[in-house]
Tab-separated table of C-alpha atoms and ligand atoms in Angstrom:
chain	number	residue	atom	x	y	z
A	162	UNK	CA	4.275	-8.244	-19.502
A	163	UNK	CA	5.091	-11.701	-18.157
A	164	UNK	CA	8.472	-10.207	-17.163
A	165	UNK	CA	6.654	-8.663	-14.162
A	166	UNK	CA	7.580	-10.423	-10.916
A	167	UNK	CA	5.875	-10.494	-7.565
A	168	UNK	CA	7.333	-12.603	-4.740
A	169	UNK	CA	5.218	-13.670	-1.739
A	170	UNK	CA	7.116	-11.339	0.617
A	171	UNK	CA	6.993	-8.303	-1.641
A	172	UNK	CA	5.040	-5.266	-0.516
A	173	UNK	CA	1.777	-5.553	-2.365
A	174	UNK	CA	0.653	-1.972	-1.785
A	175	UNK	CA	3.913	-0.805	-3.304
A	176	UNK	CA	3.591	-3.144	-6.275
A	177	UNK	CA	-0.090	-2.544	-6.979
A	178	UNK	CA	-0.596	1.082	-5.977
A	179	UNK	CA	2.712	2.975	-5.816
A	180	UNK	CA	4.153	1.388	-8.942
A	181	UNK	CA	0.705	1.392	-10.603
A	182	UNK	CA	0.960	-2.203	-11.749
A	183	UNK	CA	-2.566	-2.606	-10.479
A	184	UNK	CA	-4.344	-5.863	-9.802
A	185	UNK	CA	-4.048	-6.399	-13.543
A	186	UNK	CA	-0.239	-6.340	-13.170
A	187	UNK	CA	-0.474	-8.809	-10.292
A	188	UNK	CA	-2.504	-11.210	-12.418
A	189	UNK	CA	0.045	-10.830	-15.218
A	190	UNK	CA	2.753	-12.258	-12.940
A	191	UNK	CA	0.852	-15.556	-13.259
A	192	UNK	CA	0.525	-15.881	-9.537
A	193	UNK	CA	-1.080	-19.077	-8.289
A	194	UNK	CA	-2.034	-18.010	-4.788
A	195	UNK	CA	-3.366	-14.555	-4.121
A	196	UNK	CA	-1.467	-12.428	-1.558
A	197	UNK	CA	-2.897	-12.298	1.972
A	198	UNK	CA	-3.746	-8.638	1.549
A	199	UNK	CA	-6.292	-9.516	-1.111
A	200	UNK	CA	-8.125	-12.003	1.104
A	201	UNK	CA	-11.280	-10.367	2.386
A	202	UNK	CA	-12.590	-11.002	5.891
A	203	UNK	CA	-15.552	-13.395	5.733
A	204	UNK	CA	-18.152	-10.678	6.265
A	205	UNK	CA	-16.937	-8.821	3.178
A	206	UNK	CA	-17.115	-11.770	0.813
A	207	UNK	CA	-20.171	-12.624	-1.183
A	208	UNK	CA	-21.762	-15.584	0.554
A	209	UNK	CA	-22.937	-17.741	-2.367
A	210	UNK	CA	-25.652	-19.323	-0.216
A	211	UNK	CA	-27.318	-15.898	-0.013
A	212	UNK	CA	-27.676	-15.493	-3.759
A	213	UNK	CA	-31.363	-15.499	-4.553
A	214	UNK	CA	-32.522	-16.452	-8.043
A	215	UNK	CA	-36.174	-15.883	-7.201
A	216	UNK	CA	-36.038	-12.100	-7.035
A	217	UNK	CA	-34.905	-9.738	-9.755
A	218	UNK	CA	-34.821	-5.979	-10.085
A	219	UNK	CA	-37.194	-4.388	-12.628
A	220	UNK	CA	-36.220	-3.663	-16.219
A	221	UNK	CA	-37.943	-0.552	-17.534
A	222	UNK	CA	-38.410	0.156	-21.231
A	223	UNK	CA	-37.977	3.863	-21.901
A	224	UNK	CA	-39.260	3.823	-25.499
A	225	UNK	CA	-42.225	5.893	-24.334
A	226	UNK	CA	-40.490	7.908	-21.675
A	227	UNK	CA	-43.310	10.441	-21.424
A	228	UNK	CA	-45.930	7.799	-20.750
A	229	UNK	CA	-47.219	8.239	-17.204
A	230	UNK	CA	-47.004	4.488	-16.638
A	231	UNK	CA	-43.301	4.576	-17.407
A	232	UNK	CA	-42.829	7.437	-14.964
A	233	UNK	CA	-44.748	5.504	-12.369
A	234	UNK	CA	-42.670	2.368	-12.788
A	235	UNK	CA	-39.477	4.402	-12.340
A	236	UNK	CA	-40.801	5.972	-9.141
A	237	UNK	CA	-42.003	2.631	-7.807
A	238	UNK	CA	-38.733	0.905	-8.626
A	239	UNK	CA	-36.861	3.672	-6.798
A	240	UNK	CA	-39.018	3.215	-3.683
A	241	UNK	CA	-39.126	-0.542	-3.611
A	242	UNK	CA	-35.804	-1.681	-5.043
A	243	UNK	CA	-33.603	1.396	-5.261
A	244	UNK	CA	-32.117	-0.285	-8.309
A	245	UNK	CA	-33.473	-0.951	-11.787
A	246	UNK	CA	-32.309	-1.406	-15.355
A	247	UNK	CA	-33.332	0.697	-18.325
A	248	UNK	CA	-33.512	-0.339	-21.965
A	249	UNK	CA	-34.300	1.709	-25.079
A	250	UNK	CA	-32.895	4.736	-23.302
A	251	UNK	CA	-31.678	6.336	-26.516
A	252	UNK	CA	-27.893	6.006	-26.100
A	253	UNK	CA	-26.620	4.269	-29.252
A	254	UNK	CA	-25.157	0.830	-28.645
A	255	UNK	CA	-21.892	1.835	-30.404
A	256	UNK	CA	-21.303	4.523	-27.797
A	257	UNK	CA	-21.512	1.896	-25.061
A	258	UNK	CA	-19.429	-0.675	-26.911
A	259	UNK	CA	-16.736	1.884	-27.737
A	260	UNK	CA	-16.558	2.865	-24.083
A	261	UNK	CA	-16.010	-0.729	-22.970
A	262	UNK	CA	-13.351	-1.253	-25.667
A	263	UNK	CA	-11.586	1.923	-24.545
A	264	UNK	CA	-11.627	0.611	-20.970
A	265	UNK	CA	-9.787	-2.551	-22.004
A	266	UNK	CA	-7.265	-0.534	-24.014
A	267	UNK	CA	-6.463	1.683	-21.051
A	268	UNK	CA	-6.105	-1.014	-18.421
A	269	UNK	CA	-4.015	-3.200	-20.694
A	270	UNK	CA	-1.382	-0.442	-20.927
A	271	UNK	CA	1.931	-1.016	-19.125
A	272	UNK	CA	2.340	0.518	-15.665
A	273	UNK	CA	4.674	3.252	-17.014
A	274	UNK	CA	1.707	4.681	-18.905
A	275	UNK	CA	-0.936	4.229	-16.242
A	276	UNK	CA	1.180	5.699	-13.444
A	277	UNK	CA	0.812	9.136	-15.061
A	278	UNK	CA	-2.790	9.158	-13.882
A	279	UNK	CA	-2.224	7.935	-10.347
A	280	UNK	CA	-2.904	10.313	-7.481
A	281	UNK	CA	-3.196	9.539	-3.780
A	282	UNK	CA	-6.442	11.251	-2.862
A	283	UNK	CA	-9.876	11.534	-4.439
A	284	UNK	CA	-11.407	14.968	-4.567
A	285	UNK	CA	-14.665	15.536	-6.400
A	286	UNK	CA	-13.259	18.209	-8.691
A	287	UNK	CA	-10.361	16.026	-9.774
A	288	UNK	CA	-10.143	15.625	-13.527
A	289	UNK	CA	-8.577	12.256	-13.774
A	290	UNK	CA	-7.227	9.851	-11.269
A	291	UNK	CA	-6.303	6.213	-11.182
A	292	UNK	CA	-6.945	4.645	-7.816
A	293	UNK	CA	-7.305	1.524	-5.733
A	294	UNK	CA	-9.344	0.800	-2.667
A	295	UNK	CA	-7.330	-0.621	0.185
A	296	UNK	CA	-9.441	-0.720	3.316
A	297	UNK	CA	-8.289	-1.282	6.908
A	298	UNK	CA	-5.440	-0.230	9.153
A	299	UNK	CA	-2.011	0.391	7.713
A	300	UNK	CA	-0.502	-3.094	7.750
A	301	UNK	CA	-3.790	-4.931	7.498
A	302	UNK	CA	-5.113	-3.124	4.486
A	303	UNK	CA	-7.127	-5.392	2.236
A	304	UNK	CA	-7.294	-4.586	-1.437
A	305	UNK	CA	-10.397	-4.883	-3.512
A	306	UNK	CA	-9.748	-6.838	-6.692
A	307	UNK	CA	-10.050	-3.977	-9.160
A	308	UNK	CA	-8.260	-1.124	-10.870
A	309	UNK	CA	-10.203	2.097	-11.391
A	310	UNK	CA	-9.837	5.356	-13.220
A	311	UNK	CA	-11.972	8.371	-12.484
A	312	UNK	CA	-12.874	10.999	-15.060
A	313	UNK	CA	-14.179	14.045	-13.241
A	314	UNK	CA	-16.669	15.859	-15.472
A	315	UNK	CA	-16.507	19.347	-14.047
A	316	UNK	CA	-18.101	22.144	-16.049
A	317	UNK	CA	-14.822	23.500	-17.426
A	318	UNK	CA	-14.222	19.934	-18.542
A	319	UNK	CA	-10.604	19.088	-18.203
A	320	UNK	CA	-11.014	16.213	-20.614
A	321	UNK	CA	-7.721	17.154	-22.221
A	322	UNK	CA	-6.178	15.649	-19.075
A	323	UNK	CA	-7.965	12.342	-19.574
A	324	UNK	CA	-6.000	9.453	-21.097
A	325	UNK	CA	-6.043	9.423	-24.903
A	326	UNK	CA	-7.282	5.815	-24.752
A	327	UNK	CA	-10.535	6.793	-23.020
A	328	UNK	CA	-11.076	10.499	-23.492
A	329	UNK	CA	-13.180	10.618	-26.684
A	330	UNK	CA	-15.280	7.637	-25.652
A	331	UNK	CA	-15.952	8.970	-22.155
A	332	UNK	CA	-16.807	12.393	-23.537
A	333	UNK	CA	-19.200	10.930	-26.087
A	334	UNK	CA	-20.870	8.830	-23.408
A	335	UNK	CA	-21.148	11.862	-21.146
A	336	UNK	CA	-22.799	13.806	-23.958
A	337	UNK	CA	-25.549	11.195	-24.315
A	338	UNK	CA	-25.889	10.221	-20.676
A	339	UNK	CA	-26.255	13.711	-19.193
A	340	UNK	CA	-29.691	14.555	-20.683
A	341	UNK	CA	-30.862	11.012	-19.927
A	342	UNK	CA	-29.803	11.364	-16.304
A	343	UNK	CA	-31.520	14.730	-16.056
A	344	UNK	CA	-34.736	13.272	-17.419
A	345	UNK	CA	-34.564	10.399	-14.911
A	346	UNK	CA	-34.055	12.880	-12.096
A	347	UNK	CA	-37.029	14.931	-13.309
A	348	UNK	CA	-39.250	11.868	-13.156
A	349	UNK	CA	-37.911	10.854	-9.745
A	350	UNK	CA	-38.448	14.355	-8.355
A	351	UNK	CA	-41.928	14.548	-9.830
A	352	UNK	CA	-42.688	11.523	-7.671
A	353	UNK	CA	-41.713	13.663	-4.674
A	354	UNK	CA	-43.912	16.564	-5.800
A	355	UNK	CA	-40.895	18.591	-6.838
A	356	UNK	CA	-42.063	19.602	-10.259
A	357	UNK	CA	-39.270	21.490	-11.887
A	358	UNK	CA	-35.504	21.209	-11.928
A	359	UNK	CA	-34.396	24.837	-11.979
A	360	UNK	CA	-30.791	25.929	-12.111
A	361	UNK	CA	-30.102	25.668	-8.384
A	362	UNK	CA	-31.756	22.265	-8.161
A	363	UNK	CA	-29.708	21.119	-11.122
A	364	UNK	CA	-26.549	22.135	-9.234
A	365	UNK	CA	-27.753	20.199	-6.226
A	366	UNK	CA	-28.608	17.046	-8.155
A	367	UNK	CA	-25.932	16.959	-10.816
A	368	UNK	CA	-23.571	19.857	-10.215
A	369	UNK	CA	-20.604	17.513	-10.350
A	370	UNK	CA	-20.381	14.272	-12.246
A	371	UNK	CA	-17.737	11.614	-12.468
A	372	UNK	CA	-17.359	8.694	-14.805
A	373	UNK	CA	-15.346	5.868	-13.263
A	374	UNK	CA	-14.125	2.917	-15.226
A	375	UNK	CA	-13.670	-0.194	-13.111
A	376	UNK	CA	-11.540	-3.029	-14.422
A	377	UNK	CA	-11.872	-6.302	-12.522
A	378	UNK	CA	-9.102	-8.677	-13.652
A	379	UNK	CA	-9.757	-12.417	-13.549
A	380	UNK	CA	-9.023	-13.789	-10.085
A	381	UNK	CA	-7.601	-17.233	-9.254
A	382	UNK	CA	-9.550	-17.287	-5.950
A	383	UNK	CA	-12.762	-15.361	-6.596
A	384	UNK	CA	-14.550	-16.766	-3.549
A	385	UNK	CA	-12.241	-15.244	-0.952
A	386	UNK	CA	-11.873	-11.805	-2.462
A	387	UNK	CA	-14.275	-9.129	-3.691
A	388	UNK	CA	-14.150	-6.725	-6.627
A	389	UNK	CA	-16.074	-3.985	-4.889
A	390	UNK	CA	-17.161	-4.258	-1.253
A	391	UNK	CA	-20.794	-3.875	-0.271
A	392	UNK	CA	-21.668	-0.205	-0.127
A	393	UNK	CA	-24.312	2.386	-0.943
A	394	UNK	CA	-23.245	4.992	-3.451
A	395	UNK	CA	-22.663	8.512	-2.196
A	396	UNK	CA	-24.505	10.106	-5.096
A	397	UNK	CA	-27.945	11.357	-6.041
A	398	UNK	CA	-28.251	8.681	-8.670
A	399	UNK	CA	-25.767	6.435	-10.450
A	400	UNK	CA	-26.023	5.102	-13.990
A	401	UNK	CA	-23.972	1.973	-14.526
A	402	UNK	CA	-22.860	0.285	-17.698
A	403	UNK	CA	-21.545	-3.248	-17.331
A	404	UNK	CA	-20.281	-5.851	-19.762
A	405	UNK	CA	-21.768	-9.320	-20.138
A	406	UNK	CA	-19.520	-11.027	-17.543
A	407	UNK	CA	-21.937	-10.436	-14.665
A	408	UNK	CA	-20.834	-9.745	-11.115
A	409	UNK	CA	-22.996	-6.945	-9.761
A	410	UNK	CA	-25.200	-8.011	-6.836
A	411	UNK	CA	-27.833	-5.975	-5.051
A	412	UNK	CA	-29.522	-6.549	-1.686
A	413	UNK	CA	-32.928	-8.108	-2.216
A	414	UNK	CA	-36.087	-7.352	-0.293
A	415	UNK	CA	-35.535	-10.153	2.241
A	416	UNK	CA	-32.675	-8.217	3.788
A	417	UNK	CA	-30.019	-10.922	3.734
A	418	UNK	CA	-30.331	-12.055	0.128
A	419	UNK	CA	-28.325	-10.862	-2.859
A	420	UNK	CA	-29.706	-10.621	-6.377
A	421	UNK	CA	-27.718	-10.542	-9.572
A	422	UNK	CA	-28.100	-7.548	-11.860
A	423	UNK	CA	-28.386	-9.636	-14.968
A	424	UNK	CA	-26.325	-8.150	-17.792
A	425	UNK	CA	-28.613	-7.115	-20.667
A	426	UNK	CA	-26.963	-5.947	-23.862
A	427	UNK	CA	-27.435	-2.204	-24.287
A	428	UNK	CA	-29.030	-1.734	-20.868
A	429	UNK	CA	-27.905	0.570	-18.091
A	430	UNK	CA	-28.448	-0.072	-14.410
A	431	UNK	CA	-29.739	2.894	-12.418
A	432	UNK	CA	-29.539	3.172	-8.669
A	433	UNK	CA	-30.593	5.649	-6.052
A	434	UNK	CA	-27.643	7.003	-4.083
A	435	UNK	CA	-27.698	7.855	-0.396
A	436	UNK	CA	-28.059	11.595	-1.147
A	437	UNK	CA	-31.401	11.155	-2.894
A	438	UNK	CA	-32.507	8.864	-0.082
A	439	UNK	CA	-31.745	11.737	2.299
A	440	UNK	CA	-33.428	14.380	0.102
A	441	UNK	CA	-36.512	12.202	-0.303
A	442	UNK	CA	-36.656	11.604	3.471
A	443	UNK	CA	-36.518	7.843	2.814
A	444	UNK	CA	-39.149	7.683	0.012
A	445	UNK	CA	-36.433	6.416	-2.290
A	446	UNK	CA	-34.002	3.758	-1.160
A	447	UNK	CA	-30.278	3.607	-1.593
A	448	UNK	CA	-29.523	-0.091	-1.712
A	449	UNK	CA	-26.343	-1.941	-0.796
A	450	UNK	CA	-24.541	-3.576	-3.672
A	451	UNK	CA	-21.206	-5.206	-4.375
A	452	UNK	CA	-19.265	-6.638	-7.295
A	453	UNK	CA	-17.868	-10.154	-7.383
A	454	UNK	CA	-15.006	-11.166	-9.664
A	455	UNK	CA	-14.743	-13.893	-12.246
A	456	UNK	CA	-12.127	-16.654	-12.337
A	457	UNK	CA	-11.414	-16.384	-16.055
A	458	UNK	CA	-12.660	-13.083	-17.461
A	459	UNK	CA	-11.767	-9.460	-16.892
A	460	UNK	CA	-14.943	-7.479	-16.226
A	461	UNK	CA	-15.618	-3.828	-17.054
A	462	UNK	CA	-18.138	-1.561	-15.386
A	463	UNK	CA	-18.630	2.149	-15.872
A	464	UNK	CA	-20.607	3.994	-13.201
A	465	UNK	CA	-21.580	7.603	-13.815
A	466	UNK	CA	-22.114	9.315	-10.477
A	467	UNK	CA	-24.359	12.375	-10.344
A	468	UNK	CA	-23.401	14.450	-7.354
A	469	UNK	CA	-24.124	17.877	-5.873
A	470	UNK	CA	-21.778	20.799	-6.166
A	471	UNK	CA	-19.202	20.457	-3.425
A	472	UNK	CA	-20.528	23.446	-1.449
A	473	UNK	CA	-24.181	22.307	-1.583
A	474	UNK	CA	-26.183	21.660	1.544
A	475	UNK	CA	-28.041	18.369	1.476
A	476	UNK	CA	-31.056	17.394	3.540
A	477	UNK	CA	-34.708	16.419	3.115
A	478	UNK	CA	-36.602	18.586	0.593
A	479	UNK	CA	-39.057	21.000	2.206
A	480	UNK	CA	-41.797	19.390	0.104
A	481	UNK	CA	-41.257	16.189	2.111
A	482	UNK	CA	-41.884	17.892	5.440
A	483	UNK	CA	-44.845	20.046	4.436
A	484	UNK	CA	-47.501	17.969	6.121
A	485	UNK	CA	-45.709	17.743	9.426
A	486	UNK	CA	-43.551	14.765	8.482
A	487	UNK	CA	-40.475	14.538	10.691
A	488	UNK	CA	-37.110	14.845	8.954
A	489	UNK	CA	-35.108	11.635	9.263
A	490	UNK	CA	-31.867	13.421	8.347
A	491	UNK	CA	-30.026	16.613	9.246
A	492	UNK	CA	-28.924	19.177	6.714
A	493	UNK	CA	-25.170	18.930	6.155
A	494	UNK	CA	-22.611	20.234	3.744
A	495	UNK	CA	-22.067	17.789	0.930
A	496	UNK	CA	-18.315	18.266	1.337
A	497	UNK	CA	-18.539	17.058	4.971
A	498	UNK	CA	-20.517	14.026	3.917
A	499	UNK	CA	-18.035	13.262	1.160
A	500	UNK	CA	-15.000	13.659	3.416
A	501	UNK	CA	-16.565	11.426	6.048
A	502	UNK	CA	-17.291	8.732	3.513
A	503	UNK	CA	-13.972	8.754	1.726
A	504	UNK	CA	-12.007	9.297	4.930
A	505	UNK	CA	-13.435	6.248	6.666
A	506	UNK	CA	-14.822	4.206	3.774
A	507	UNK	CA	-17.583	2.851	5.994
A	508	UNK	CA	-19.218	-0.177	4.507
A	509	UNK	CA	-22.893	-0.725	3.887
A	510	UNK	CA	-25.271	1.956	4.989
A	511	UNK	CA	-22.970	3.656	7.509
A	512	UNK	CA	-22.727	6.840	5.475
A	513	UNK	CA	-26.446	7.418	6.073
A	514	UNK	CA	-26.021	7.067	9.830
A	515	UNK	CA	-23.677	10.036	9.664
A	516	UNK	CA	-26.577	12.355	8.895
A	517	UNK	CA	-29.394	10.590	10.753
A	518	UNK	CA	-31.175	12.694	13.358
B	251	OGA	C1	-19.442	1.337	-7.800
B	251	OGA	C2	-20.126	0.037	-7.997
B	251	OGA	C3	-20.404	-1.990	-9.236
B	251	OGA	C4	-19.851	-2.670	-10.432
B	251	OGA	O1	-18.410	1.569	-8.461
B	251	OGA	O2	-19.934	2.125	-6.989
B	251	OGA	O3	-21.046	-0.236	-7.306
B	251	OGA	O4	-20.544	-3.508	-10.990
B	251	OGA	N1	-19.710	-0.786	-8.964
B	251	OGA	O5	-18.722	-2.391	-10.779
B	252	NI	NI1	-21.714	1.454	-6.186
């Protein structure tokens, strides 16, 4: 692997993306200074002076999931923080550990193997896809410091197309996480007076799912790059597994502070995506978050995005508007929302502005 070479004048997008060496391959060249196209503009970096150790997002114990107090704390966390962690959620620890091990195995493969999974464009029905996020105009594109692979979990399940290194582990995780996610959605919707998830609502809330594995290689200059830029997820909800490296930061309640999502063994982070914020007419909050990178350790995270069917129409639930409340958002096709977001990759909350009335 150390035979890989990258010279300062080489085309980084070609090396990282086209040849599928990834950021991992770049790190394996033992580079001392990161290429200019990995240096984030100041406003995209994580300003360390804004990290706030006073606040923390709630951790909710799901041992007694049916307890009304547990339901209430989920609903409150979704309104106040938009982000919380869950423990004792019922997914066996081995399932989570195996998934993280599989992630390392895949991303440590040589480029010749990984390139088989590389495609240029993300579409929600896609079965498997390795991708990178390079944001900005053609020659000024700045790369996030991560390699990602997306496992689309469509109903006909094309898991036979998934890499052999990850396929069983992702499938097993999906098997456990799907009913958990549905239960979380039931509780969240109950808090909006939507009392049953029937078939059509299930299609709207979790008609398509995708399990992404993010691999953040160690970075020689972690302060001037970013693993994942600040953004709100385009999803109904997201469940996120992370390892114990730490790096996920969420906007705190003061507006300009960032709080660390402290890694807890066996826990999952849950966050409200912008689609549920829209459907709830702002009762639930989709919160900005970002991922920093470490100077010495590779970090793994595995978000599971629960999304509508591509041809769904999204907008505030009628239950929200019953008492004359004004809708904050228009109804739009999910596919239009998706294409807007992934066409422009707006940062922060811009994807919500797209549908604001
Ligand atoms: C994401 C994300 C955070 C992380 O992929 O949407 O927010 O910790 N990831 O990797
Ligand atoms: Ni996210």
